[in-house]
Structure formats: C-alpha cells, structure tokens
C-alpha cells in the first residue's frame, strides 16, 4: 500500500515527499510481488490510476492491517501502519535528525518503522522488506511488544475517574 500526501498544509512549507520518479519505481518494484494500491491527497497522474485504492476511506485501516507493506510520505499513515504491525517505510524531508518522538520511538525502540529522507535508500528498504517472506510475522511480534509495553488508556482513565470519585466522598 502506498500513500502520497499533497504537501500543501502550512506546516509542510519547505518540505517534500516522494518525487514522481520514485513513485514510479515503487509501483514497478512492488507490482512484481502483488497488487499495489495507492491513496493520494493529490490527483493521481494517469499512469497511476489503475492503482487507485478501490475501497472507501472508512476501510483504509483494514487494508493497512492486512497489507504486506506500507510505503509513503505520510506522517500519520506511517505511524498507523507501524502500530498495526504492518512493515512501514516513511520517506520525506521531515525524517532524520530531530524527527518527532513518535517516529524515533517506533524506529529505534521497536523497529516497526523506517524513516528516511533519501529516496534511493527508501527504495532499497522497500525492496528488502517486500522480498522478505517473514517480515509480516516479525512486525506482528514487534507490535505485540509495543502493546505490552504501553498502558491501557481505558483502564488508566477509569482508574483516574474512580480515584477522583473516591476523593470527593
């Protein structure tokens, strides 16, 4: 699954994601391994129309969970893929030194995400991951470790509410 953003938001000024040529290379490389689906904020060039995601946006996380791989320049979907346990590769000019803490944690502590600025390096990683028949199983195991290490937010909130209720009585 591929995701391309438009880079038109005010916080995106001066930043960039995949070039058209890198997008072509991704589609070509991934097509050798199976179906390729693209979701994009910008209109897709005609050459990519056959790869347009054929499902409603409300089902995108279902597809993302079952995908063999996520690659894109989207910040949000890279995080979602990693947390769902799908091998995830993110490439844009935000990546690298000084990256946001969620990306650093997912990459450095859990090895659930690759974040790169260089398209060539990104394409190499994508090629290695898609050719690795065990990648999905390893990512699911890493995801389980992430979940095990984190608090259950619902339990935490309920505990706080109960404690607040007890202190008022």
Short mmCIF file of C-alpha atoms in Angstrom, two decimals:
data_model
loop_
_atom_site.label_atom_id
_atom_site.label_comp_id
_atom_site.label_asym_id
_atom_site.label_seq_id
_atom_site.Cartn_x
_atom_site.Cartn_y
_atom_site.Cartn_z
CA UNK A 1 0.00 0.00 0.00
CA UNK A 2 1.33 3.41 -0.97
CA UNK A 3 0.27 6.80 0.42
CA UNK A 4 1.24 10.14 -1.04
CA UNK A 5 0.40 13.49 0.54
CA UNK A 6 -0.05 16.85 -1.17
CA UNK A 7 2.44 18.91 0.89
CA UNK A 8 0.08 21.87 0.81
CA UNK A 9 -0.54 22.39 4.53
CA UNK A 10 1.01 25.41 6.24
CA UNK A 11 3.26 23.16 8.35
CA UNK A 12 4.55 21.47 5.17
CA UNK A 13 6.08 24.61 3.66
CA UNK A 14 9.61 23.81 2.53
CA UNK A 15 9.16 20.05 2.90
CA UNK A 16 8.73 17.32 0.32
CA UNK A 17 7.96 13.67 -0.13
CA UNK A 18 8.43 11.21 -2.97
CA UNK A 19 9.29 12.51 -6.43
CA UNK A 20 7.21 11.28 -9.37
CA UNK A 21 10.16 9.13 -10.49
CA UNK A 22 10.44 7.48 -7.06
CA UNK A 23 6.70 6.81 -7.13
CA UNK A 24 7.14 5.09 -10.49
CA UNK A 25 9.99 2.99 -9.11
CA UNK A 26 7.92 1.99 -6.07
CA UNK A 27 4.96 0.92 -8.20
CA UNK A 28 7.20 -1.00 -10.58
CA UNK A 29 9.10 -2.82 -7.83
CA UNK A 30 6.03 -3.68 -5.78
CA UNK A 31 4.00 -4.81 -8.80
CA UNK A 32 6.35 -7.78 -9.12
CA UNK A 33 5.13 -9.04 -5.72
CA UNK A 34 1.39 -8.47 -5.83
CA UNK A 35 -1.36 -5.90 -6.00
CA UNK A 36 -0.35 -2.29 -5.43
CA UNK A 37 -2.82 0.21 -4.04
CA UNK A 38 -2.28 3.96 -3.91
CA UNK A 39 -4.08 6.52 -1.83
CA UNK A 40 -3.19 10.12 -2.56
CA UNK A 41 -4.23 13.59 -1.43
CA UNK A 42 -3.32 14.99 -4.84
CA UNK A 43 -4.96 13.84 -8.05
CA UNK A 44 -3.10 10.80 -9.37
CA UNK A 45 -1.29 11.05 -12.69
CA UNK A 46 -2.96 8.92 -15.36
CA UNK A 47 -0.16 6.35 -15.19
CA UNK A 48 -1.16 5.54 -11.58
CA UNK A 49 -4.94 5.46 -11.98
CA UNK A 50 -5.03 1.65 -12.22
CA UNK A 51 -3.54 1.54 -8.71
CA UNK A 52 -6.04 3.87 -7.05
CA UNK A 53 -7.30 2.38 -3.80
CA UNK A 54 -10.62 0.66 -4.63
CA UNK A 55 -12.19 0.90 -1.17
CA UNK A 56 -13.94 3.66 0.77
CA UNK A 57 -11.71 5.66 3.14
CA UNK A 58 -13.57 4.18 6.12
CA UNK A 59 -11.97 0.80 5.38
CA UNK A 60 -8.42 2.01 4.88
CA UNK A 61 -7.17 0.72 8.23
CA UNK A 62 -8.49 -2.75 7.44
CA UNK A 63 -6.45 -2.80 4.26
CA UNK A 64 -3.46 -1.28 6.04
CA UNK A 65 -3.53 -4.02 8.68
CA UNK A 66 -3.58 -6.79 6.08
CA UNK A 67 -1.11 -5.14 3.69
CA UNK A 68 2.27 -6.79 3.19
CA UNK A 69 3.91 -3.38 3.33
CA UNK A 70 3.20 0.32 3.73
CA UNK A 71 5.41 2.87 1.97
CA UNK A 72 4.67 6.55 1.72
CA UNK A 73 5.48 10.12 2.59
CA UNK A 74 2.57 10.48 5.02
CA UNK A 75 3.42 11.07 8.66
CA UNK A 76 0.10 9.83 10.01
CA UNK A 77 -0.33 6.69 7.93
CA UNK A 78 3.27 5.61 8.62
CA UNK A 79 2.51 5.74 12.34
CA UNK A 80 -0.77 3.89 11.87
CA UNK A 81 0.86 1.14 9.80
CA UNK A 82 3.62 0.65 12.36
CA UNK A 83 1.17 0.43 15.26
CA UNK A 84 -0.98 -2.01 13.30
CA UNK A 85 2.10 -4.21 12.82
CA UNK A 86 2.49 -3.68 9.08
CA UNK A 87 6.07 -3.21 7.83
CA UNK A 88 6.27 0.56 7.34
CA UNK A 89 8.62 2.79 5.41
CA UNK A 90 8.25 6.57 5.50
CA UNK A 91 10.21 8.91 3.29
CA UNK A 92 10.07 12.69 3.42
CA UNK A 93 12.17 15.67 4.36
CA UNK A 94 10.87 15.64 7.96
CA UNK A 95 12.64 12.32 8.63
CA UNK A 96 16.06 12.08 10.18
CA UNK A 97 17.83 14.27 12.69
CA UNK A 98 15.39 15.94 15.06
CA UNK A 99 12.48 13.75 13.99
CA UNK A 100 9.35 13.74 16.14
CA UNK A 101 9.44 11.43 19.15
CA UNK A 102 6.75 9.03 17.94
CA UNK A 103 8.79 8.22 14.82
CA UNK A 104 12.02 7.91 16.81
CA UNK A 105 10.37 5.52 19.29
CA UNK A 106 8.75 3.36 16.59
CA UNK A 107 12.04 3.10 14.71
CA UNK A 108 14.68 2.99 17.43
CA UNK A 109 12.90 1.18 20.26
CA UNK A 110 10.53 -1.13 18.41
CA UNK A 111 11.98 -1.43 14.89
CA UNK A 112 8.46 -1.05 13.47
CA UNK A 113 9.22 1.84 11.12
CA UNK A 114 11.91 3.02 8.75
CA UNK A 115 12.11 6.79 8.28
CA UNK A 116 14.40 8.08 5.56
CA UNK A 117 14.98 11.28 3.61
CA UNK A 118 16.86 9.69 0.71
CA UNK A 119 14.61 8.11 -1.90
CA UNK A 120 17.28 5.65 -3.03
CA UNK A 121 17.74 4.28 0.47
CA UNK A 122 13.97 4.13 0.90
CA UNK A 123 13.58 2.12 -2.31
CA UNK A 124 16.27 -0.33 -1.14
CA UNK A 125 14.49 -0.87 2.19
CA UNK A 126 11.15 -1.37 0.44
CA UNK A 127 12.75 -3.94 -1.86
CA UNK A 128 14.27 -5.84 1.05
CA UNK A 129 11.05 -5.86 3.05
CA UNK A 130 8.75 -6.94 0.23
CA UNK A 131 11.12 -9.80 -0.66
CA UNK A 132 11.26 -10.96 2.98
CA UNK A 133 8.52 -13.57 3.44
CA UNK A 134 8.87 -13.40 7.25
CA UNK A 135 8.57 -9.62 7.59
CA UNK A 136 4.85 -9.57 8.41
CA UNK A 137 5.22 -12.15 11.18
CA UNK A 138 8.17 -10.27 12.71
CA UNK A 139 6.27 -6.97 12.59
CA UNK A 140 3.27 -8.56 14.33
CA UNK A 141 5.57 -9.75 17.11
CA UNK A 142 7.14 -6.30 17.43
CA UNK A 143 3.65 -4.78 17.57
CA UNK A 144 2.72 -7.13 20.41
CA UNK A 145 5.78 -5.94 22.33
CA UNK A 146 4.77 -2.32 21.78
CA UNK A 147 1.25 -3.00 23.06
CA UNK A 148 2.60 -4.94 26.04
CA UNK A 149 4.87 -2.03 26.99
CA UNK A 150 2.14 0.62 26.86
CA UNK A 151 -0.64 1.36 29.32
CA UNK A 152 -4.25 0.56 28.57
CA UNK A 153 -5.65 4.08 28.25
CA UNK A 154 -9.23 2.98 29.04
CA UNK A 155 -8.14 1.27 32.26
CA UNK A 156 -6.00 4.29 33.16
CA UNK A 157 -8.88 6.73 32.63
CA UNK A 158 -11.34 4.58 34.57
CA UNK A 159 -8.88 4.29 37.45
CA UNK A 160 -8.46 8.07 37.50
CA UNK A 161 -12.23 8.62 37.47
CA UNK A 162 -12.74 6.15 40.31
CA UNK A 163 -9.96 7.79 42.35
CA UNK A 164 -11.45 11.24 41.78
CA UNK A 165 -14.87 9.92 42.81
CA UNK A 166 -13.47 8.39 46.00
CA UNK A 167 -11.63 11.57 46.99
CA UNK A 168 -14.85 13.60 46.71
CA UNK A 169 -16.82 11.36 49.06
#
